Coordinates of C-alpha atoms in Angstrom, one line a residue:
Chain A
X1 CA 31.8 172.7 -15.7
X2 CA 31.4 169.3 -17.8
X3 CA 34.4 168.6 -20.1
X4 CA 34.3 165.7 -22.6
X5 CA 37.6 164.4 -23.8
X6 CA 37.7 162.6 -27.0
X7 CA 34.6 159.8 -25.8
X8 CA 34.2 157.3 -27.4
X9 CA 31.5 154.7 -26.6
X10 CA 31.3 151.0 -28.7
X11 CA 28.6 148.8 -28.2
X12 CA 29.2 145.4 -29.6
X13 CA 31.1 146.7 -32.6
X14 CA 29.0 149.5 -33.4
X15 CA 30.4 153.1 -32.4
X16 CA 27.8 155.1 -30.6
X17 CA 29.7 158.1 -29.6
X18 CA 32.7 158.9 -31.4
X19 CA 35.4 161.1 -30.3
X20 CA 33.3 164.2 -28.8
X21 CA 35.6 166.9 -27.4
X22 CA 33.1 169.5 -25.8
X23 CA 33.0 172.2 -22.7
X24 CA 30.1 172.8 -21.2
X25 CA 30.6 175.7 -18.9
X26 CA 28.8 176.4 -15.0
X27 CA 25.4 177.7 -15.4
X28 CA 25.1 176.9 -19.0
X29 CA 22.4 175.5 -20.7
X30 CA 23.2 173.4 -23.0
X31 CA 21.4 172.1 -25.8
X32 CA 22.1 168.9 -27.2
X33 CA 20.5 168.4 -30.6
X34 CA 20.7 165.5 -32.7
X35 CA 18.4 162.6 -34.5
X36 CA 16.9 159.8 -33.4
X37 CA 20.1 157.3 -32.7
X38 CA 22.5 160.1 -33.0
X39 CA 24.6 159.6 -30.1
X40 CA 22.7 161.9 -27.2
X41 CA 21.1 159.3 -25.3
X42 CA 24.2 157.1 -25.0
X43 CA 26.4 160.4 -24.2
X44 CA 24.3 161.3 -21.7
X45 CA 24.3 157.6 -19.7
X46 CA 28.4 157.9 -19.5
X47 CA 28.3 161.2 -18.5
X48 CA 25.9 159.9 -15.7
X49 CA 28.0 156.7 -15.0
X50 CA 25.7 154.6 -15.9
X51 CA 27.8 153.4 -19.3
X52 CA 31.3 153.1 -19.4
X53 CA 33.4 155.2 -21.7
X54 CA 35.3 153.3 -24.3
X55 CA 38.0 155.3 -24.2
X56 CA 38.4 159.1 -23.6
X57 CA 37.5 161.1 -20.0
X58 CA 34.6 163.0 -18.8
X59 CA 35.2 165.4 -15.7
X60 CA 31.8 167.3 -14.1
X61 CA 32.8 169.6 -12.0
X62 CA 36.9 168.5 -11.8
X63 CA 35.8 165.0 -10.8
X64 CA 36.8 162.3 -13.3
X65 CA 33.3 159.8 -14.5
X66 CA 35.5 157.0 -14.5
X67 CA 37.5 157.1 -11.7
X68 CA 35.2 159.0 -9.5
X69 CA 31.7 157.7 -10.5
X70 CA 30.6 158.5 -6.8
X71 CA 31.6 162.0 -6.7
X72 CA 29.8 162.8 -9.8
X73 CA 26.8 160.9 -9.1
X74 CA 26.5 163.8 -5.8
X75 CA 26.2 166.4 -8.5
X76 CA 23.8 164.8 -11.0
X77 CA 20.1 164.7 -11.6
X78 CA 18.7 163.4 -14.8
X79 CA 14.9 163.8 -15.4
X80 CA 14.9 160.9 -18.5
X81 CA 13.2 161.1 -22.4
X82 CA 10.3 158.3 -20.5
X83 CA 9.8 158.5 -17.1
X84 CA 11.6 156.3 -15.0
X85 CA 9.9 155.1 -11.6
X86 CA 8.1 152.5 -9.8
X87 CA 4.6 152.8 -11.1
X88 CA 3.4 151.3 -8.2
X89 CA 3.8 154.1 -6.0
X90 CA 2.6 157.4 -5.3
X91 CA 4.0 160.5 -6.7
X92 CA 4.6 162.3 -3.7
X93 CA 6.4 159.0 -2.8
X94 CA 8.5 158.9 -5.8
X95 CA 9.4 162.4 -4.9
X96 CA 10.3 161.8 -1.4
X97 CA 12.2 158.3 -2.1
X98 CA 13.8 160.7 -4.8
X99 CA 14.6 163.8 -2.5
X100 CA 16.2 161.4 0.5
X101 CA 18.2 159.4 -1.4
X102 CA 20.2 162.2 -3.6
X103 CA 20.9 163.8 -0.2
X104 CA 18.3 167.0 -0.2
X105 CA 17.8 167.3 3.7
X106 CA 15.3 166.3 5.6
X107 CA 14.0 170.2 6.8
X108 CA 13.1 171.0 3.1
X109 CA 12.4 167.8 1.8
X110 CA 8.7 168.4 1.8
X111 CA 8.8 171.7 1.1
X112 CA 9.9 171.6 -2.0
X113 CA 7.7 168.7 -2.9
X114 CA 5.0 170.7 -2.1
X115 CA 5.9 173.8 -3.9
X116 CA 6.9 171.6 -7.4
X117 CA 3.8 169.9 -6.9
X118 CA 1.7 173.1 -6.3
X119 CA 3.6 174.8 -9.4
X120 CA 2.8 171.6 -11.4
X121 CA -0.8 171.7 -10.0
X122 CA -0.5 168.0 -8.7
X123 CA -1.4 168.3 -5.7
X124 CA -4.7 166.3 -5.7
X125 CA -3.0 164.2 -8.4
X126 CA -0.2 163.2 -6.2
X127 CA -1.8 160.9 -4.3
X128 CA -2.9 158.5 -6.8
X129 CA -0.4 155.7 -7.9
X130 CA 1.7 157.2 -10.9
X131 CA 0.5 154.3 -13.4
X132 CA -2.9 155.7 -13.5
X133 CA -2.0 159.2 -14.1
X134 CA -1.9 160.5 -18.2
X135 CA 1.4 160.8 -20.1
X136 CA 1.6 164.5 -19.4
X137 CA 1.3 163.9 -15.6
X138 CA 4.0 161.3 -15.7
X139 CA 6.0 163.8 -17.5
X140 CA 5.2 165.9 -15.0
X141 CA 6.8 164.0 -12.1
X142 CA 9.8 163.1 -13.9
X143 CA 10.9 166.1 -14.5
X144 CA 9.7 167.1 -10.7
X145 CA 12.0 164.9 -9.4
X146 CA 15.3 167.0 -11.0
X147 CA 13.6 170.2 -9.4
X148 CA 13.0 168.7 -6.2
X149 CA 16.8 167.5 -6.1
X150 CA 18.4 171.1 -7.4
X151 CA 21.5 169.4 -8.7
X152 CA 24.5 170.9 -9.6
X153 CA 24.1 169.4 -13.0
X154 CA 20.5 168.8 -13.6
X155 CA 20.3 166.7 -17.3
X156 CA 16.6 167.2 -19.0
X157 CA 16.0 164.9 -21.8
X158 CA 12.8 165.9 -23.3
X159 CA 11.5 167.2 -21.1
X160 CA 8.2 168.7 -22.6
X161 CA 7.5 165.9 -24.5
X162 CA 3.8 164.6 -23.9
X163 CA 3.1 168.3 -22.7
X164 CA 0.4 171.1 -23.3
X165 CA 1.7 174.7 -23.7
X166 CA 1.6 175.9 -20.6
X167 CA 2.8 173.2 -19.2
X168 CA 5.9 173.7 -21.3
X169 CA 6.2 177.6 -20.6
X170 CA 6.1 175.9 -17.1
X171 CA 8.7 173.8 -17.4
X172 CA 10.9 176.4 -19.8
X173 CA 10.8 178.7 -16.2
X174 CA 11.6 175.9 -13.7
X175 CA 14.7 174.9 -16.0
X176 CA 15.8 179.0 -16.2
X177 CA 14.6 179.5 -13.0
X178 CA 17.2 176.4 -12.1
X179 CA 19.8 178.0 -13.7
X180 CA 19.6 181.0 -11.7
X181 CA 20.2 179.2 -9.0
X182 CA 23.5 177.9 -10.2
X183 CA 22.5 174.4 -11.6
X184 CA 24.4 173.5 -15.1
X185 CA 21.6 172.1 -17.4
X186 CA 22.1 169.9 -20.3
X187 CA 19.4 170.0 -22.5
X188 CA 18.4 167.1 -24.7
X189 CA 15.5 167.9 -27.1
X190 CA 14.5 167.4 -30.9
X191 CA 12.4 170.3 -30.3
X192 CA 13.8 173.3 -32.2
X193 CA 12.2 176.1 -30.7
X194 CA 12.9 174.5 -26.8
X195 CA 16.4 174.7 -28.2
X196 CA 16.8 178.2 -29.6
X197 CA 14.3 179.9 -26.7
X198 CA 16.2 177.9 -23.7
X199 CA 19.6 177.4 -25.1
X200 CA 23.1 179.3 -24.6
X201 CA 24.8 177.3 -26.6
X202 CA 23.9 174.2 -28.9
X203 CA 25.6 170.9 -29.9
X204 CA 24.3 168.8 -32.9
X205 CA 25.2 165.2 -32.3
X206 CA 24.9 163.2 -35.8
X207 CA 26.3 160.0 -36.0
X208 CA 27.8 160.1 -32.3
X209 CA 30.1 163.2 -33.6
X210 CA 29.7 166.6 -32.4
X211 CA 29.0 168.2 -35.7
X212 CA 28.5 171.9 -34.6
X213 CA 29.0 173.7 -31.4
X214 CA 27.6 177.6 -31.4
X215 CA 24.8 179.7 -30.0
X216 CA 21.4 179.8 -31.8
X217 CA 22.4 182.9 -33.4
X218 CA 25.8 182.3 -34.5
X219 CA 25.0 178.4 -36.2
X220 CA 22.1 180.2 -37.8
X221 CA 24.7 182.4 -39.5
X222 CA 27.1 179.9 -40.4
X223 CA 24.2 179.2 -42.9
X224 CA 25.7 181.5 -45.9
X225 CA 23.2 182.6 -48.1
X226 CA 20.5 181.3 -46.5
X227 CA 18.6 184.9 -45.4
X228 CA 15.5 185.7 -47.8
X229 CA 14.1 189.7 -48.4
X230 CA 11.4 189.5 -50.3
X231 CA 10.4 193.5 -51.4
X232 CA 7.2 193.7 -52.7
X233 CA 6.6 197.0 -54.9
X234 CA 4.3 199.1 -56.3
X235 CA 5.5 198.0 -60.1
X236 CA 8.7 195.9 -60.9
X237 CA 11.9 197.8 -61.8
X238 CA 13.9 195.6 -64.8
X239 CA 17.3 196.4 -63.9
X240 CA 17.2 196.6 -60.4
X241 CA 17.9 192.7 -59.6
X242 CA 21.3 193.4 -61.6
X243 CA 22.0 196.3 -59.5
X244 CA 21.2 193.9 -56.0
X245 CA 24.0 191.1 -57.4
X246 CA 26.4 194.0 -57.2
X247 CA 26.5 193.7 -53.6
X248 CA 29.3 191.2 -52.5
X249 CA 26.6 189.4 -49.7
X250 CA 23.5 188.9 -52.2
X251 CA 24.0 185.3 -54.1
X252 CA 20.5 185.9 -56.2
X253 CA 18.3 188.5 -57.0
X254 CA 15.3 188.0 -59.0
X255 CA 11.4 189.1 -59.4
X256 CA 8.3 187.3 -58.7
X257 CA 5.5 189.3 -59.7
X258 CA 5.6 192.5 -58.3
X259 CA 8.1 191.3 -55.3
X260 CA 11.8 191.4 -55.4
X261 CA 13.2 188.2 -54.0
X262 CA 16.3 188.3 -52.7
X263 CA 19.2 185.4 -51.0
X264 CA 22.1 186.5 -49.1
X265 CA 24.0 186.6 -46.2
X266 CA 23.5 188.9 -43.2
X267 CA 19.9 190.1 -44.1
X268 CA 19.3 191.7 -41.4
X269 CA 22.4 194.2 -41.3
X270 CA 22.3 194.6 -45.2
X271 CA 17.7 195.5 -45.1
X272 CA 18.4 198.9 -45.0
X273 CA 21.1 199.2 -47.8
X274 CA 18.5 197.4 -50.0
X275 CA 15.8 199.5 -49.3
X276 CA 18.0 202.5 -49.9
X277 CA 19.6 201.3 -53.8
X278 CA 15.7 200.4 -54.4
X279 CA 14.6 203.7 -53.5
X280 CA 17.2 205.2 -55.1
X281 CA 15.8 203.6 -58.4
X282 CA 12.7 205.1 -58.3
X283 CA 11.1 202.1 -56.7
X284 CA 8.0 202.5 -54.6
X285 CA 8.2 199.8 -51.6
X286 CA 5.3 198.4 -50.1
X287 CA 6.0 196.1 -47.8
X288 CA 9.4 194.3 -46.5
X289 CA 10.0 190.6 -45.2
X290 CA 13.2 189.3 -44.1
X291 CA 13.2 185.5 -43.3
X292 CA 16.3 184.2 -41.6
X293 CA 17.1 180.2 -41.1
X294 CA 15.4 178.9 -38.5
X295 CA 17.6 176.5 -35.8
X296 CA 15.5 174.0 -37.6
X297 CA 17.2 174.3 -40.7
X298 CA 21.0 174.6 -39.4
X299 CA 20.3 170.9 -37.7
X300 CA 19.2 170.0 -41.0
X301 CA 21.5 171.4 -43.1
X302 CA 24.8 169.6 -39.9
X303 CA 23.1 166.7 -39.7
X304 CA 23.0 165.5 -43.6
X305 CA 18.8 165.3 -43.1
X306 CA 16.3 165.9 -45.4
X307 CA 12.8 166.6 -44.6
X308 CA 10.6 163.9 -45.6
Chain B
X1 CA 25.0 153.7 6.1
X2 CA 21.4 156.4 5.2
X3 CA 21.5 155.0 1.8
X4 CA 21.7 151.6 2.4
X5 CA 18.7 152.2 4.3
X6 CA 17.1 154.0 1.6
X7 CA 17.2 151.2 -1.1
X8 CA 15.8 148.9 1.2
X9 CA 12.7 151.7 2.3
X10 CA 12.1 151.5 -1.1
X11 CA 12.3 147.9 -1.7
X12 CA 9.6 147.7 1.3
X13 CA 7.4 150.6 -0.2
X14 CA 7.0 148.6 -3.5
X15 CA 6.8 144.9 -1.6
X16 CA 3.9 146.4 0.8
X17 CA 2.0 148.8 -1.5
X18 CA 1.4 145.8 -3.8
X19 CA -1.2 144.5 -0.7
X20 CA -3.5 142.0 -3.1
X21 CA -0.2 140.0 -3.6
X22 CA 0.3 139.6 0.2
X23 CA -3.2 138.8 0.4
X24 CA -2.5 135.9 -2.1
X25 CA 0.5 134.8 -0.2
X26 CA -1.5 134.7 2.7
X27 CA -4.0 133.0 1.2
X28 CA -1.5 130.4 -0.4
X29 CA -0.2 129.5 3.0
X30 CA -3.8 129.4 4.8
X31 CA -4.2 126.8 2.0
X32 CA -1.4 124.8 2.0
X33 CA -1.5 124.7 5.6
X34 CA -5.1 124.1 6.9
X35 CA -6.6 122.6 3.4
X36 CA -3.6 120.1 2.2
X37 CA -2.1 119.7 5.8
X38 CA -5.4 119.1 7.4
X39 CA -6.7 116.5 4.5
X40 CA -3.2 114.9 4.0
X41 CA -2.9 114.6 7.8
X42 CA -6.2 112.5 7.5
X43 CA -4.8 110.6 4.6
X44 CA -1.5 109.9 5.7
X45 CA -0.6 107.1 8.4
X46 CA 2.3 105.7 10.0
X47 CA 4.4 109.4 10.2
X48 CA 3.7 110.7 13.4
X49 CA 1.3 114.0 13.2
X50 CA 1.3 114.8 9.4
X51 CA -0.7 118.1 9.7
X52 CA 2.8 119.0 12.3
X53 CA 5.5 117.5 9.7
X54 CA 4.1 119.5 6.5
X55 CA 3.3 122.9 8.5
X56 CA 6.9 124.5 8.5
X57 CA 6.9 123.6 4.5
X58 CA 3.6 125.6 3.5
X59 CA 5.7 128.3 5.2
X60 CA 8.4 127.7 3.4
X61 CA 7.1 127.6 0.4
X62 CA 5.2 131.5 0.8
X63 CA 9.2 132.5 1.8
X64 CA 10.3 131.0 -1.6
X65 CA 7.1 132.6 -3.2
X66 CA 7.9 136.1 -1.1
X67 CA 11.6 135.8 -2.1
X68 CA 11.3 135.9 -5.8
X69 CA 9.7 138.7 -5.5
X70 CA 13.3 140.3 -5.4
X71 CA 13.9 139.1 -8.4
X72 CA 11.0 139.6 -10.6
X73 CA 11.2 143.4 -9.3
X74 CA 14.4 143.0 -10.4
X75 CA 13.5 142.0 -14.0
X76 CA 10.9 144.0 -14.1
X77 CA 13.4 147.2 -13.5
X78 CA 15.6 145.5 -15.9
X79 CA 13.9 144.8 -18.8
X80 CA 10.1 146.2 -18.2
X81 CA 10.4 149.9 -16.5
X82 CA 14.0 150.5 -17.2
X83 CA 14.2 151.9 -13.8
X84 CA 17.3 150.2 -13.5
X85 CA 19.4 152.9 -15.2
X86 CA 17.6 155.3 -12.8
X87 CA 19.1 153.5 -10.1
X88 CA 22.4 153.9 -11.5
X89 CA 22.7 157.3 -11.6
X90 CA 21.9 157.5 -8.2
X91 CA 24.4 158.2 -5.3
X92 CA 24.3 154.8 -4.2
X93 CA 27.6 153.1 -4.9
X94 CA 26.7 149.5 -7.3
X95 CA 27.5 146.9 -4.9
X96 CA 25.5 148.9 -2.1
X97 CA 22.4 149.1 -4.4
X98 CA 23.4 145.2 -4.7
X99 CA 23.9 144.0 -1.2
X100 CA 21.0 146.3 0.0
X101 CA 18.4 144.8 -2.6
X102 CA 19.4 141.5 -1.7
X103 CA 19.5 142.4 2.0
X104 CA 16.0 143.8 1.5
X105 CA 14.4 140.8 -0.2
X106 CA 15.7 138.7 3.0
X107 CA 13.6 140.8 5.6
X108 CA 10.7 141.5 3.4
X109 CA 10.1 137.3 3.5
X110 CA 11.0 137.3 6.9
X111 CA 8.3 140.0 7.5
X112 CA 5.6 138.3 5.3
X113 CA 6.4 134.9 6.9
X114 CA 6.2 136.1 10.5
X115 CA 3.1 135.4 10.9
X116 CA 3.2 132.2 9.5
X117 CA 6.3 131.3 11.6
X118 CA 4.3 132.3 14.2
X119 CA 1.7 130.0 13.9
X120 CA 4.1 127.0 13.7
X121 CA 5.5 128.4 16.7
X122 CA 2.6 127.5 18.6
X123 CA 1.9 124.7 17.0
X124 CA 5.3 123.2 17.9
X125 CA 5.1 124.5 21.7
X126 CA 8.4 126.5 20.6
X127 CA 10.1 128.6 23.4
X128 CA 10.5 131.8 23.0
X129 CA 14.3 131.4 22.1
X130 CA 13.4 128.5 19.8
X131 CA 11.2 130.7 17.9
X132 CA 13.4 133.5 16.9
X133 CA 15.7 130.2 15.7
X134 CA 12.6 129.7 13.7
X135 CA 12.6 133.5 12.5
X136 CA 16.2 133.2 11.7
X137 CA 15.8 129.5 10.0
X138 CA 13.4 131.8 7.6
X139 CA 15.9 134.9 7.2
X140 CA 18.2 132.0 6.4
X141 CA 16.3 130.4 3.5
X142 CA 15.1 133.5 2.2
X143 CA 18.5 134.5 1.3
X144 CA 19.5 130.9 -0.8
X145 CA 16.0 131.8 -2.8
X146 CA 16.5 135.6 -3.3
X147 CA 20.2 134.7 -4.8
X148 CA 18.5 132.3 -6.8
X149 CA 16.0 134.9 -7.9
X150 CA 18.4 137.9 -8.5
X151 CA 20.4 135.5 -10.3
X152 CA 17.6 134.2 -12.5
X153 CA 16.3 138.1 -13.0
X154 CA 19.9 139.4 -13.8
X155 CA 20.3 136.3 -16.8
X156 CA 17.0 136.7 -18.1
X157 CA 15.7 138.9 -21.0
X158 CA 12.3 137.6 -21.6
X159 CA 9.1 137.0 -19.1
X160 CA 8.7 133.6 -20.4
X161 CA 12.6 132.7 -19.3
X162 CA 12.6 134.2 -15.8
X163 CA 9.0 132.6 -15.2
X164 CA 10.2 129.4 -16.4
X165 CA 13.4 129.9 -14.2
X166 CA 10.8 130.2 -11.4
X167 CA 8.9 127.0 -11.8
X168 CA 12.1 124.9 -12.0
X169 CA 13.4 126.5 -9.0
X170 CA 10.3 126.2 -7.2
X171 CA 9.4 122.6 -8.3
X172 CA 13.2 121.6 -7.2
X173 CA 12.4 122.7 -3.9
X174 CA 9.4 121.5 -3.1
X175 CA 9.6 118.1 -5.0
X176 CA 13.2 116.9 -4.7
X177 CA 13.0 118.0 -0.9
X178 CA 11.9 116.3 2.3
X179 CA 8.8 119.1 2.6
X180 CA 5.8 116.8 1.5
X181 CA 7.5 113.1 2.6
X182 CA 11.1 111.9 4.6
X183 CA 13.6 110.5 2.1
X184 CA 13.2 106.9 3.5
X185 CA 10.2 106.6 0.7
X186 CA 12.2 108.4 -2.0
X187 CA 13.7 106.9 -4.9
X188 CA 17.7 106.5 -4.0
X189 CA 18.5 109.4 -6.6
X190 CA 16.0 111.6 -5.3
X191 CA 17.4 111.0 -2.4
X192 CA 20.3 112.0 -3.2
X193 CA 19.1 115.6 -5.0
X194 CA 16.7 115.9 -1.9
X195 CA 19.9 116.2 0.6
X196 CA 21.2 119.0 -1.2
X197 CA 18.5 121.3 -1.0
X198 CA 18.1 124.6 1.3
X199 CA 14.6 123.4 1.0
X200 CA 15.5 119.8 3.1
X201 CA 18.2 121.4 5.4
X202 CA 15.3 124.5 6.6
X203 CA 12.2 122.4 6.8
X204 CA 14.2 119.8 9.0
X205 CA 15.9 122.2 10.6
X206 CA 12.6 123.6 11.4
X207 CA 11.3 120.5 12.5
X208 CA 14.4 119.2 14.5
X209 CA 13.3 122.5 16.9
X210 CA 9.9 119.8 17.9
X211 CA 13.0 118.3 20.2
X212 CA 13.8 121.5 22.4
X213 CA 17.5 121.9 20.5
X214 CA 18.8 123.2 17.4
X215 CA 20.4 121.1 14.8
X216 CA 23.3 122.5 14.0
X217 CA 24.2 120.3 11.2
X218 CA 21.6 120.9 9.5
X219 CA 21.5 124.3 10.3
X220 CA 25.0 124.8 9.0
X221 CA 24.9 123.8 5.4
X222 CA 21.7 125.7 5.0
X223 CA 23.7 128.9 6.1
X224 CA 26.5 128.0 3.8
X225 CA 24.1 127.5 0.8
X226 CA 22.6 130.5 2.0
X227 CA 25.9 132.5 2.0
X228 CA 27.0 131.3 -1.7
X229 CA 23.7 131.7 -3.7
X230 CA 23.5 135.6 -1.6
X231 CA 27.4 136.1 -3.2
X232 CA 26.5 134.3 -6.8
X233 CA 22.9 136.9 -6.5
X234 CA 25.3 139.6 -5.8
X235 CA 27.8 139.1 -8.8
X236 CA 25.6 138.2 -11.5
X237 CA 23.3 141.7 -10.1
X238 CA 26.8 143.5 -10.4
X239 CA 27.2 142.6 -13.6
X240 CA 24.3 143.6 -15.0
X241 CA 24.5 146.8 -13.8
X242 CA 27.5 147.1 -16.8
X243 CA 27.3 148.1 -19.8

């Protein structure tokens, strides 16, 4: 379990993370939304020990960042937003330097480096000195280091940034796959659908506050209002969109054409009322569309953001 | 104890896998040793064997050359790569990661100098004994440069800085220091700057091993030189590994 306790992190006058209270429970994962600057980044280097916490506490797994840096460094793994290694070296180097000096033992050292670098299909590719090797393949070996180590808290920060689909399908099953296994994964990303598909929970970080805490499904909802049913028939029906407004979760109902266009709450539970009053008209449906709001639109509607 | 060992595996792994730059070391000291000892030696009257008195300074100047290494891979992690935070959130406690990078930058000069070292060795008729003083005389130095690099490296946020860091360091050494010419031909305030130099105290020290003994009082102040710049190397790393 990672707790944060009111951190705050300052950087010459400037508050990066500001009082974020958060659980983050075992064999979560976590998703950690936010913008560019938000906060994540910085959050995630004190959790890691590598900043110090203004004020406030962060315990992973019971031990305390601050005064047991040490202890929670043996639980850690962070595969980093750009990847961090000596270029100059080998990938199946950086993976072994990697594997002995977070402690995985020697018998299955090579093992797994094997098997990540078979899943990865790397094999050939390892041998060449990483600064040669594309984006994606750097990528690639960051995030192999984290499933080489199988921390206890493995920390991804984009990690399919720079990468082709299947590559991220790839990486989307290593990280589950991880969790099985009974790692706690935070998950930084500013891609929406890595968040909703991978997440069990999300936090959106805007302005170094936790804005929103929830799972996909239940931020999406927070989002009155927001559900569209657009019910196309076979020839409009005046009086019907005064009948819809009747209904306590339907803000607006209105015809476009021959399609009635409906916004409310809950579209999903209330589809088969609607159909029912609209039949109940007279009305001859043709075809049904519910559109709900997307993760996309929660983190834009908690983070003040417009799109551009 | 493993982990210590660790950092400085991977200190070695990057020093070594970069070969062309040990080539050019070599290829400095071949240089400074058979080109500008051999032609100064012809040159030069009056002070013994010349080719002999510059021979442990070419050496010394590939350890000085070998030893900032430690730092520029230093800044380079700092301020190029950013593997630096990597490091941090490794299980390797900060002054470990410290005292081992510094520890490894000592042997890694030691190492590339060997050969070198070597060659003096023979040159000067050395015992056995006398040349593992020689080895150690290297170890020694090596550790007043990498402090001076590390330090350098951990102040520095731009190329141009820590480069230019580099050529002071390394023209205070080997210019206001008894490698090229004894202080009896020196200006008085040279002089004075050339006695307080790890560069004077090694390459005498080196030389004084010519007589069969080892002088200690040279030997000594090198050693405590050594000691501070290794402890200023290792508080001004420390301190950039804060934030």
């Amino acid at each position: 379990m990672i707790e944060f306790k009111d951190v705050w992190k300052r950087f010459k006058g400037t508050d990066a993370v500001r009082g974020i209270t958060c659980t983050i429970e075992d064999q979560e994962i976590f998703g950690l939304l936010g913008p560019n600057g938000a906060g994540k980044s910085t959050l995630i280097m004190t959790m890691s020990t590598v900043y110090r916490a203004t004020s406030g506490e962060i315990l992973v797994d019971g031990h305390s960042v601050n005064t047991e840096p040490g202890k929670v460094k043996e639980l850690i793994g962070i595969s980093f937003q750009d990847p961090k290694y000596d270029r100059i070296l080998t990938a199946r180097e950086i993976l072994q330097w990697h594997a002995k000096v977070t402690g995985v033992e020697k018998g299955v050292r090579e093992k797994r480096i094997d098997d990540v670098l078979t899943k990865f299909g790397l094999t050939f590719e390892a041998r060449k000195r990483t600064w040669m090797l594309s984006g994606g393949t750097k990528k690639k070996i960051e995030n192999a280091k984290i499933f080489v180590q199988r921390p206890k808290v493995a920390v991804f920060d984009e990690p399919t940034a720079y990468l082709d689909v299947p590559s991220r399908l790839l990486v989307w099953d290593m990280i589950d796959e991880l969790r099985d296994e009974g790692s706690t994964v935070l998950l930084a990303t500013n891609m929406m659908d890595e968040a909703d598909r991978m997440s069990d929970r999300v936090g959106i970080v805007s302005k170094g506050e936790m804005v929103q805490v929830g799972t996909p499904d239940a931020l999406k909802g927070t989002l009155k209002g927001r559900d569209i049913i657009e019910m196309t028939l076979e020839k409009p029906i005046p009086e019907l969109p005064a009948e819809m407004k009747k209904i306590e979760d339907i803000q607006d109902a209105h015809f476009e054409g021959d399609t009635l266009v409906l916004l409310l709450s809950n579209g999903r539970e209330l589809l088969p009322h609607v159909i029912n009053i609209a039949t109940a008209k007279g009305a001859k449906v043709q075809s049904v569309n519910l559109k709900q709001p997307s993760l996309e639109d929660v983190f834009l509607h908690y983070t003040g953001m417009k799109l551009a | 104890m493993n982990r210590v060992l660790t950092v400085i595996e991977r200190d070695f792994r990057i020093f070594f896998a970069d070969r062309f730059l040990l080539v050019i070391m070599f290829v400095n000291f071949t240089i400074d040793l058979g080109v500008s000892g051999l032609s100064l030696s012809a040159m030069i009257k009056g002070y013994g064997d010349y080719f002999l008195y510059i021979a442990p300074g070419a050496n010394l100047i590939t350890a000085t050359v070998a030893s900032f290494q430690s730092g520029r891979d230093i800044w380079r992690e700092r301020i190029i790569q950013d593997t630096h935070t990597y490091l941090l959130t490794l299980p390797v406690p900060k002054p470990m990661v410290a005292a081992s990078r510094l520890f490894s930058g000592m042997l890694r000069t030691t190492m590339t100098t060997l050969p070198g070292t070597a060659v003096i060795a023979l040159l000067y008729h050395l015992s056995f004994p006398l040349s593992l003083v020689g080895v150690l005389i290297m170890l020694v130095y090596s550790g007043a440069v990498c402090g001076l690099s590390v330090i350098a490296a951990s102040m520095s946020s731009s190329l141009e800085l820590f480069t230019t860091v580099r050529s002071t360091v390394q023209v205070y050494l080997s210019f206001f220091s008894t490698q090229f010419y004894p202080t009896s031909i020196l200006p008085p305030v040279v002089t004075d700057v050339s006695n307080f130099n790890p560069m004077t105290w090694a390459v005498e020290s080196f030389r004084a091993l010519q007589t069969g003994s080892v002088d200690v009082g040279l030997f000594l102040p090198l050693v405590g030189l050594s000691a501070c710049l290794l402890g200023a190397g290792f508080v001004f790393y420390r301190r950039a590994m804060e934030f």
